[in-house]
Coordinates of C-alpha atoms in Angstrom, one line a residue:
Chain A
M1 CA 105.3 102.9 49.9
D2 CA 105.8 100.1 48.1
K3 CA 102.2 97.9 47.3
F4 CA 102.5 95.0 49.2
Q5 CA 102.5 98.1 52.2
Q6 CA 99.5 99.6 50.7
F7 CA 97.6 96.3 50.3
H8 CA 98.4 95.6 53.9
R9 CA 97.4 99.0 54.8
Q10 CA 93.9 98.6 53.0
G11 CA 93.1 95.9 54.2
K12 CA 94.3 95.7 57.9
E13 CA 91.6 100.0 57.4
K14 CA 88.9 97.7 56.3
L15 CA 89.3 95.6 58.8
L16 CA 88.5 98.0 61.9
T17 CA 85.9 99.3 59.4
M18 CA 83.5 97.3 58.1
H19 CA 84.6 94.0 59.5
P20 CA 82.4 92.7 62.6
I21 CA 85.0 92.3 65.9
V22 CA 82.9 89.8 68.6
E23 CA 84.2 89.8 71.8
L24 CA 83.1 87.1 74.5
L25 CA 83.9 87.8 77.7
G26 CA 82.9 84.7 79.9
Q27 CA 79.5 83.1 79.0
S28 CA 78.0 86.7 80.3
R29 CA 78.6 89.1 77.9
L30 CA 79.3 89.6 74.6
L31 CA 80.1 92.8 72.8
I32 CA 80.2 92.8 69.0
E33 CA 80.9 96.0 67.0
N34 CA 80.8 97.1 63.5
H35 CA 77.4 95.2 63.0
Q36 CA 74.5 96.3 60.7
G37 CA 71.3 96.3 63.1
V38 CA 69.3 93.8 64.7
L39 CA 67.4 91.9 63.4
S40 CA 65.1 90.8 66.5
Y41 CA 65.5 90.6 69.6
A42 CA 63.9 88.2 72.6
P43 CA 65.0 87.2 75.6
N44 CA 66.5 84.3 74.3
D45 CA 68.2 84.4 71.4
I46 CA 69.1 87.8 69.4
K47 CA 69.5 88.2 65.7
I48 CA 72.2 91.2 64.6
Q49 CA 72.6 91.8 60.5
V50 CA 76.6 91.6 60.2
E51 CA 78.7 92.3 57.1
Y52 CA 79.2 88.7 55.1
G53 CA 75.0 87.8 57.2
C54 CA 74.1 87.0 60.7
M55 CA 75.0 86.1 63.7
I56 CA 72.7 84.4 65.7
I57 CA 72.7 84.7 69.8
T58 CA 71.7 81.8 71.9
G59 CA 70.7 81.9 75.6
R60 CA 69.0 82.7 78.3
D61 CA 67.6 86.1 80.4
L62 CA 69.6 88.1 77.7
Q63 CA 69.2 91.3 77.2
L64 CA 70.4 94.4 75.4
M65 CA 73.0 96.9 77.7
E66 CA 74.0 98.6 75.3
M67 CA 73.6 100.2 71.9
S68 CA 75.0 102.7 68.8
R69 CA 75.5 102.7 65.9
V70 CA 79.1 100.8 66.0
K71 CA 79.0 98.4 69.3
L72 CA 76.9 96.4 71.0
A73 CA 76.2 94.7 73.8
I74 CA 74.7 92.2 75.1
C75 CA 74.4 90.5 78.8
G76 CA 72.6 87.1 80.3
R77 CA 73.1 83.4 80.0
I78 CA 74.4 82.7 76.3
D79 CA 74.8 79.3 75.2
G80 CA 75.8 79.9 71.4
L81 CA 76.5 82.2 69.1
Q82 CA 75.8 80.4 65.1
L83 CA 76.9 82.3 61.8
L84 CA 75.1 82.3 59.3
G85 CA 76.4 83.3 56.1
R86 CA 74.9 85.1 52.4
Chain B
M1 CA 81.2 101.4 76.7
G2 CA 79.5 104.9 77.1
R3 CA 78.5 105.9 80.9
L4 CA 75.0 108.2 80.8
N5 CA 75.8 111.3 82.5
I6 CA 73.7 112.3 85.3
L7 CA 74.2 115.8 85.3
P8 CA 72.4 116.4 82.3
G9 CA 70.4 113.5 82.8
Y10 CA 68.6 110.3 81.1
I11 CA 65.3 109.3 80.0
T12 CA 63.1 105.8 79.8
A13 CA 61.2 105.6 77.1
E14 CA 58.9 102.7 76.4
I15 CA 58.1 102.4 72.7
T16 CA 55.6 100.2 71.0
C17 CA 55.8 99.9 67.0
A18 CA 55.5 97.5 64.5
N19 CA 59.1 97.1 63.4
V20 CA 60.5 97.6 66.6
W21 CA 63.6 96.5 65.7
G22 CA 64.1 99.2 62.7
L23 CA 62.8 101.8 64.5
L24 CA 66.5 101.1 67.2
N25 CA 67.9 100.9 64.2
S26 CA 67.3 103.9 62.6
L27 CA 67.7 105.4 65.8
T28 CA 71.1 104.3 66.4
A29 CA 72.2 105.1 62.8
N30 CA 71.3 108.7 63.7
G31 CA 73.4 108.9 66.7
I32 CA 71.3 107.9 69.6
M33 CA 72.9 105.9 72.3
L34 CA 70.5 103.4 73.3
K35 CA 70.9 101.6 77.3
N36 CA 69.1 98.9 79.0
I37 CA 67.1 98.4 76.4
Q38 CA 64.4 95.6 78.0
Y39 CA 62.3 93.4 75.8
R40 CA 58.3 94.1 76.6
D41 CA 56.9 92.0 74.4
D42 CA 57.4 91.5 70.6
L43 CA 56.0 95.1 69.3
T44 CA 57.5 97.4 73.0
I45 CA 60.7 97.5 74.7
R46 CA 62.1 99.5 77.4
V47 CA 64.7 102.0 76.2
T48 CA 66.9 104.5 78.4
I49 CA 68.5 107.9 76.3
Q50 CA 70.3 110.7 77.2
R51 CA 67.9 113.2 77.6
E52 CA 69.6 115.7 75.3
S53 CA 68.6 112.4 72.6
Y54 CA 65.4 112.9 73.5
Q55 CA 63.6 115.5 70.5
K56 CA 65.5 112.7 68.3
L57 CA 63.7 110.0 69.3
L58 CA 60.9 112.0 69.4
V59 CA 61.1 112.6 65.4
L60 CA 62.0 109.5 64.6
T61 CA 59.6 107.3 66.7
E62 CA 56.9 109.7 64.9
K63 CA 58.1 109.6 61.9
H64 CA 57.8 105.7 62.0
G65 CA 54.8 105.4 63.5
A66 CA 56.1 104.1 66.9
A67 CA 54.3 105.4 70.3
L68 CA 56.4 106.9 73.1
K69 CA 55.9 107.0 77.1
V70 CA 58.3 108.3 78.5
I71 CA 58.1 106.1 82.3
G72 CA 61.3 108.6 83.9
I73 CA 63.4 111.2 83.5
F74 CA 66.5 110.7 86.0
G75 CA 70.0 113.0 86.9
V76 CA 70.9 116.0 88.6
F77 CA 69.5 119.0 86.2
P78 CA 66.2 117.6 86.2
V79 CA 66.1 117.2 89.6
V80 CA 66.8 120.8 90.1
E81 CA 64.6 122.4 87.4
R82 CA 61.4 120.0 89.7
F83 CA 62.9 122.0 92.6
L84 CA 62.9 125.0 91.4
K85 CA 59.0 124.9 90.1
R86 CA 58.1 124.3 93.5
P87 CA 59.5 127.6 95.8
I88 CA 57.9 127.1 98.7
L89 CA 59.2 123.3 99.3
M90 CA 63.3 125.1 98.1
I91 CA 62.8 128.1 100.5
F92 CA 61.9 125.2 103.2
L93 CA 65.3 122.8 102.2
L94 CA 67.1 126.2 102.5
L95 CA 65.7 127.3 105.3
I96 CA 66.8 123.8 107.0
L97 CA 69.6 123.9 105.5
L98 CA 70.5 126.9 107.3
L99 CA 69.1 125.4 110.4
T100 CA 71.3 122.6 109.9
C101 CA 74.7 125.1 109.5
Y102 CA 73.1 127.6 112.3
I103 CA 71.6 125.6 114.7
P104 CA 74.5 123.8 116.2
G105 CA 76.9 126.0 116.7
R106 CA 74.2 128.1 119.0
I107 CA 73.3 127.6 122.5
F108 CA 69.5 128.3 123.0
F109 CA 69.0 125.9 126.6
I110 CA 70.9 127.7 129.6
G111 CA 70.5 125.6 133.4
V112 CA 72.3 126.2 136.1
E113 CA 72.5 123.6 139.0
G114 CA 74.4 123.7 142.1
N115 CA 73.3 127.0 143.5
T116 CA 70.8 126.8 146.5
N117 CA 71.2 130.2 148.2
V118 CA 72.2 132.7 144.5
P119 CA 69.3 132.5 142.8
E120 CA 69.1 131.1 139.4
K121 CA 67.9 134.3 137.4
Y122 CA 70.3 136.5 139.1
I123 CA 73.5 134.2 138.0
L124 CA 71.3 133.7 134.7
E125 CA 71.5 137.7 134.2
V126 CA 75.7 137.4 134.7
A127 CA 75.9 135.0 132.8
A128 CA 73.8 137.0 129.7
E129 CA 76.7 139.8 130.9
C130 CA 79.5 138.0 129.8
G131 CA 77.9 136.3 126.3
I132 CA 76.0 133.2 127.0
D133 CA 72.8 134.2 126.0
F134 CA 70.1 132.5 123.9
G135 CA 71.4 132.2 120.4
A136 CA 75.3 132.6 122.2
K137 CA 78.3 131.2 119.6
R138 CA 79.2 128.2 121.8
R139 CA 83.2 128.6 120.0
F140 CA 82.4 132.4 121.5
V141 CA 81.6 130.6 125.6
R142 CA 85.1 130.8 127.4
S143 CA 84.5 128.4 130.4
E144 CA 88.0 130.5 132.1
M145 CA 86.3 133.7 131.4
M146 CA 82.9 133.4 132.4
K147 CA 83.9 131.3 135.9
N148 CA 85.6 134.7 136.1
R149 CA 83.0 137.3 135.7
L150 CA 80.5 134.9 137.6
L151 CA 83.0 134.7 140.6
E152 CA 84.0 138.6 140.7
K153 CA 80.1 140.0 140.1
I154 CA 78.4 136.9 143.1
P155 CA 80.8 137.1 145.6
Q156 CA 78.4 134.3 147.5
L157 CA 80.2 132.3 144.9
Q158 CA 83.4 129.9 145.8
W159 CA 84.0 128.1 142.2
A160 CA 81.9 128.4 138.7
G161 CA 82.0 126.3 135.1
I162 CA 80.3 126.0 132.2
N163 CA 79.6 122.5 130.3
T164 CA 77.9 122.8 126.9
A165 CA 76.9 119.9 125.0
G166 CA 75.0 120.4 121.7
C167 CA 72.7 123.4 122.3
T168 CA 72.6 123.1 125.9
A169 CA 74.6 124.9 128.5
V170 CA 74.9 123.9 131.9
I171 CA 76.2 126.6 133.6
S172 CA 77.6 124.5 137.5
V173 CA 78.5 126.4 140.1
R174 CA 79.3 126.3 144.3
E175 CA 78.2 128.8 146.8
K176 CA 80.5 129.3 149.2
T177 CA 79.9 127.5 152.8
S178 CA 79.3 129.6 156.6
A179 CA 82.4 128.9 157.0
D180 CA 84.5 130.0 154.0
Q181 CA 81.9 133.3 154.2
K182 CA 83.4 134.0 157.7
I183 CA 87.8 133.3 156.2
S184 CA 88.1 133.7 152.7
P185 CA 92.0 132.2 151.9
N186 CA 92.9 136.1 150.8
H187 CA 91.5 137.7 154.1
K188 CA 93.3 136.5 156.9
V189 CA 93.0 139.3 159.3
S190 CA 90.9 141.5 159.9
S191 CA 90.4 144.6 162.0
I192 CA 87.7 146.6 163.9
V193 CA 87.5 149.8 162.5
A194 CA 84.4 152.9 163.2
S195 CA 81.7 153.3 160.5
R196 CA 81.4 157.0 161.3
D197 CA 82.2 159.6 163.9
G198 CA 81.0 158.6 167.6
I199 CA 82.4 159.2 171.2
I200 CA 82.7 155.8 172.5
Q201 CA 80.8 154.4 175.4
S202 CA 81.4 150.8 175.6
C203 CA 84.2 148.9 173.9
T204 CA 83.8 144.8 174.8
V205 CA 87.1 143.3 172.7
Q206 CA 87.2 139.5 172.1
Q207 CA 89.8 139.0 169.5
G208 CA 92.6 141.4 168.5
N209 CA 94.6 144.6 170.4
T210 CA 92.6 147.2 171.5
L211 CA 93.6 150.8 170.1
C212 CA 90.4 152.3 171.8
A213 CA 89.2 153.2 175.0
V214 CA 85.5 154.4 176.6
G215 CA 85.5 158.1 176.0
Q216 CA 87.4 158.6 173.2
A217 CA 86.5 160.6 170.5
V218 CA 86.8 158.5 166.9
K219 CA 86.2 159.1 163.9
A220 CA 85.0 157.3 160.8
G221 CA 87.5 154.8 159.8
Q222 CA 89.3 155.0 162.3
V223 CA 91.2 151.5 163.1
L224 CA 89.6 150.4 166.6
V225 CA 90.5 146.8 167.2
S226 CA 93.6 145.3 165.4
G227 CA 94.1 142.8 164.2
Y228 CA 97.9 142.6 164.3
L229 CA 99.4 142.2 168.1
D230 CA 103.3 143.0 168.0
C231 CA 104.8 140.5 170.1
G232 CA 108.2 141.9 170.3
I233 CA 110.0 139.5 167.4
I234 CA 107.1 138.7 166.1
T235 CA 103.8 140.0 164.9
K236 CA 100.8 138.1 165.5
T237 CA 98.2 138.0 163.1
T238 CA 94.2 137.2 163.9
H239 CA 90.2 138.2 163.4
A240 CA 89.3 141.0 165.6
D241 CA 86.6 140.6 167.0
A242 CA 84.8 143.4 169.4
E243 CA 81.7 145.0 170.3
I244 CA 82.2 149.0 170.2
K245 CA 78.6 151.3 170.9
A246 CA 79.0 154.9 170.8
L247 CA 77.2 157.8 170.9
T248 CA 76.7 159.4 167.7
F249 CA 74.9 162.1 166.3
R250 CA 73.0 162.5 162.7
D251 CA 71.2 165.0 161.2
L252 CA 68.3 164.4 159.4
E253 CA 66.1 166.7 156.9
V254 CA 63.2 164.8 155.6
V255 CA 60.1 166.6 152.9
A256 CA 57.1 165.8 152.7
A257 CA 54.3 167.0 150.1
C258 CA 51.2 169.1 151.6
P259 CA 48.9 168.1 148.6
V260 CA 48.2 164.5 149.0
A261 CA 46.1 161.9 147.6
T262 CA 44.3 159.1 149.5
K263 CA 43.7 155.8 147.6
G264 CA 40.0 155.0 147.5
T265 CA 37.4 152.4 145.6
K266 CA 38.3 150.2 142.9
E267 CA 37.4 151.7 139.8
K268 CA 38.3 149.5 136.8
S269 CA 41.1 146.6 136.3
K270 CA 42.5 146.7 132.8
T271 CA 44.5 143.4 131.5
K272 CA 47.0 143.6 128.7
Y273 CA 49.0 140.7 127.5
A274 CA 53.3 140.4 125.2
L275 CA 54.8 138.0 124.4
R276 CA 59.4 137.6 124.7
I277 CA 61.3 135.8 122.7
G278 CA 64.3 135.9 123.9
K279 CA 64.8 140.3 124.3
K280 CA 62.4 141.0 122.0
L281 CA 58.9 142.2 123.4
I282 CA 55.8 141.5 121.4
K283 CA 52.4 144.1 122.6
F284 CA 49.4 142.3 122.1
Y285 CA 48.2 145.8 123.1
K286 CA 48.1 149.8 121.3
D287 CA 48.7 152.0 124.0
S288 CA 51.9 151.8 126.4
G289 CA 52.6 152.1 130.3
N290 CA 49.9 153.1 132.9
L291 CA 46.9 155.3 131.9
D292 CA 47.8 157.7 135.4
T293 CA 49.2 157.9 138.8
T294 CA 46.3 156.8 140.2
C295 CA 46.6 153.0 139.1
D296 CA 49.0 150.1 140.5
K297 CA 49.6 147.7 138.2
I298 CA 50.6 144.3 138.6
Y299 CA 53.0 142.2 136.3
A300 CA 53.3 138.7 135.7
E301 CA 56.1 136.7 133.2
E302 CA 55.9 133.1 132.7
Y303 CA 58.5 131.3 130.8
V304 CA 58.2 128.5 129.0
Y305 CA 59.9 125.4 130.4
L306 CA 60.8 121.6 128.4
P307 CA 60.4 118.4 130.2
G308 CA 63.8 118.5 131.0
G309 CA 63.4 122.0 133.0
F310 CA 65.1 123.6 130.5
R311 CA 63.6 127.2 130.0
L312 CA 63.0 128.7 126.8
P313 CA 63.7 132.3 126.3
I314 CA 60.0 132.6 125.6
A315 CA 57.6 134.3 128.2
T316 CA 54.0 135.2 128.2
I317 CA 53.6 138.8 130.0
K318 CA 50.1 139.5 132.0
E319 CA 50.1 142.8 133.1
T320 CA 46.8 144.0 134.9
E321 CA 46.3 147.8 136.0
I322 CA 43.9 148.8 138.7
S323 CA 42.8 152.0 139.0
Y324 CA 41.5 153.5 142.0
N325 CA 39.2 156.9 142.7
C326 CA 41.8 158.8 144.8
D327 CA 40.5 161.5 147.1
G328 CA 42.6 164.6 147.2
G329 CA 43.2 167.4 150.2
E330 CA 45.8 169.0 152.5
L331 CA 47.7 167.1 154.9
P332 CA 47.3 168.4 158.0
T333 CA 50.1 169.8 160.1
S334 CA 50.0 167.6 163.1
D335 CA 50.2 164.4 160.9
A336 CA 52.7 166.0 158.7
G337 CA 55.0 165.9 161.6
A338 CA 54.0 162.4 163.1
W339 CA 54.4 160.8 159.4
L340 CA 57.4 162.5 159.2
T341 CA 58.8 161.4 162.9
D342 CA 57.6 158.4 162.0
F343 CA 59.5 158.1 158.9
A344 CA 63.1 159.3 159.9
N345 CA 62.9 157.2 163.3
T346 CA 62.3 154.4 160.7
Y347 CA 65.0 155.6 158.6
L348 CA 67.6 155.3 161.2
R349 CA 67.1 152.7 162.7
K350 CA 67.1 151.0 159.1
S351 CA 70.8 153.0 158.2
M352 CA 72.3 151.8 161.8
I353 CA 73.9 148.1 162.6
S354 CA 72.5 148.1 165.5
G355 CA 71.4 150.5 168.4
E356 CA 68.5 152.8 169.2
I357 CA 67.7 156.5 169.2
I358 CA 68.6 158.5 172.6
S359 CA 67.2 162.1 172.0
A360 CA 66.3 163.8 168.8
D361 CA 66.1 168.1 168.1
I362 CA 62.9 168.0 165.6
E363 CA 61.4 170.8 164.2
V364 CA 59.0 170.8 161.3
T365 CA 57.9 173.7 158.9
P366 CA 56.0 173.9 156.3
N367 CA 57.6 175.6 153.5
A368 CA 56.4 176.6 149.5
G369 CA 53.9 173.3 149.5
V370 CA 56.3 171.1 151.5
F371 CA 56.5 170.2 155.0
C372 CA 59.8 170.1 155.7
L373 CA 61.7 168.0 159.2
R374 CA 65.1 168.9 160.8
G375 CA 65.9 167.0 163.4
R376 CA 69.3 166.1 165.1
Y377 CA 69.0 162.8 166.5
T378 CA 71.6 161.9 169.3
C379 CA 71.9 157.5 168.6
M380 CA 73.5 154.9 170.5
E381 CA 74.9 152.6 168.4
M382 CA 77.1 149.9 167.4
I383 CA 80.1 151.6 165.3
G384 CA 82.5 148.8 164.8
Q385 CA 83.1 147.5 161.3
I386 CA 84.4 144.6 160.5
K387 CA 88.0 145.5 157.8
H388 CA 89.8 142.4 155.9
E389 CA 93.2 143.4 155.5
E390 CA 95.3 142.1 152.6
F391 CA 97.0 138.8 153.6
L392 CA 100.7 139.0 151.9
P393 CA 102.7 135.9 152.2
K394 CA 106.0 136.1 153.1
D395 CA 108.0 135.9 149.9
E396 CA 106.0 138.6 148.8
G397 CA 105.7 141.0 152.3
K398 CA 109.7 140.9 151.8

C-alpha cells in the first residue's frame, strides 16, 4: 500500500467516525450523525455540539424525535441551520 | 432510525433536572436510545426509552440528582404481566375466548314449525334421538338424515327439514292431509284381511274382489276382499272397501287381589322443587321418590321461553305428593265378581274394532289370595282390516 492510499484510507475512516454528517430532508426533518451532545433544546431552537463547534437549528415546533450516541433526528418546521466554529 | 421493540415494551418518563441537557448527553453516552424527546420547560423533558434501559436510566438520574416520574409503560409483555396479576380477569377473558370458539358451532335453541296435530314435544324427542339436541354440533346436523329419521318415526309427517342459523335450529315439518293418509303413493292397492279367527255373519263389499261368504269360517290374516281384480287380459287394482262382521270367540282371565285399600281422607301434602338444565336434574330436596304407595303425585314441568318463542332447556320442576289415609280390608266375593266382569267387558269392547258381546260363560273363583275370573266370550265384531299391498311399478314387476 503506497502512502497516498494509506492517507486516503485514514481520511475516509476519520470522516466516517469523527466528522458530523448532516442530512436535511426538505424543511421538516434533519438527521445529524456523529454529534457530541445537545447544548440546549427549545421548540424554536436547538443547539447541537459537534466536533468543530456548535450547530444551531432554528424553526418552529422543533422536536427531538430520536437521540442516541451517534444519531440525532429532529422534526418540525426548520427555518435555519447555522454553524458556529470554535 | 431505530424503532422501539413492542414486545419487551417501552416506558415514557418525565425527567426534571437542573442540567437536563447534560443528563440527556450522559444517557446517550451510556447507550440509552431516547425517543420522542418532548420539551416541557427549561428543566423538564419527557422521553420514551426501551424497557430494558429503565434500570440504567434510574441509576443515571439518581447520579445527576434528577427527579424521574414514569408516565406510562407500554408494550406486549408489560400488558401481559399486568393481566397475570389479575387472575379472575384472566379466567374471565379465557372463558369468553373459549365460549367465542365454542358457541357459534353449537345449537342451543330448537324450534318446530308447520306442525298442527303432531305435538312439538314428540318431534323434539325424535330430533334429540337424531342428535339435534341442546349443545349439538352444527356441523353434525344432516338435514337429509334428519328428514329420513323423522319421516320414519312419525308417519303423520309428509316432509321434514332442518334449517340452522347461528345457534338456532328450526325443524320445519309438513303434516299429511287426510287425503294423503288415505292414498299413500307407495300403497296404491289395498285388501281387506281378517284381523282374527271367526265365522262370517255379514259381508257388505263396496269395492274389491270378494273372496269370502256368509257362514264361512276364516282365520286371522286370511284375505277376505282382494284389491286385485282379474279381468282376463289385465288385472285391475283398487282399494278394497268392505264391512265384514263375524262371530268370534275370546278367552279371558282376569285376576284381582283379595286385600284392597280404599283411598280415605287427605293426610298431608309435600311439595318438592327441582331444576332441569338440559339433561341434568338438580334436586332441591334430600330424599327422592314417594314416601309410600298411598300417595298421589302431581308432576309439573315449566320451561323457560325467550321472547322469540324459543324454548331454553331450563325447566323448573314441581312435584306435589299428597298422602291419604287408606282403609284396608277384604274384597267381598260378590263385589269381586261384579268388578271383574265389568273390567273384562270394558277391556273386550276396547279391544274390538267395533262390535258387541253376544254371550259370556263366566266363572269367578277365589284362589290363593286372589279372585280369578275365567270367561269364554262370544262376540259379534268387525274383523275386516285394511292391508296395504306393495304397489310395484311396471318395470320393477317384470
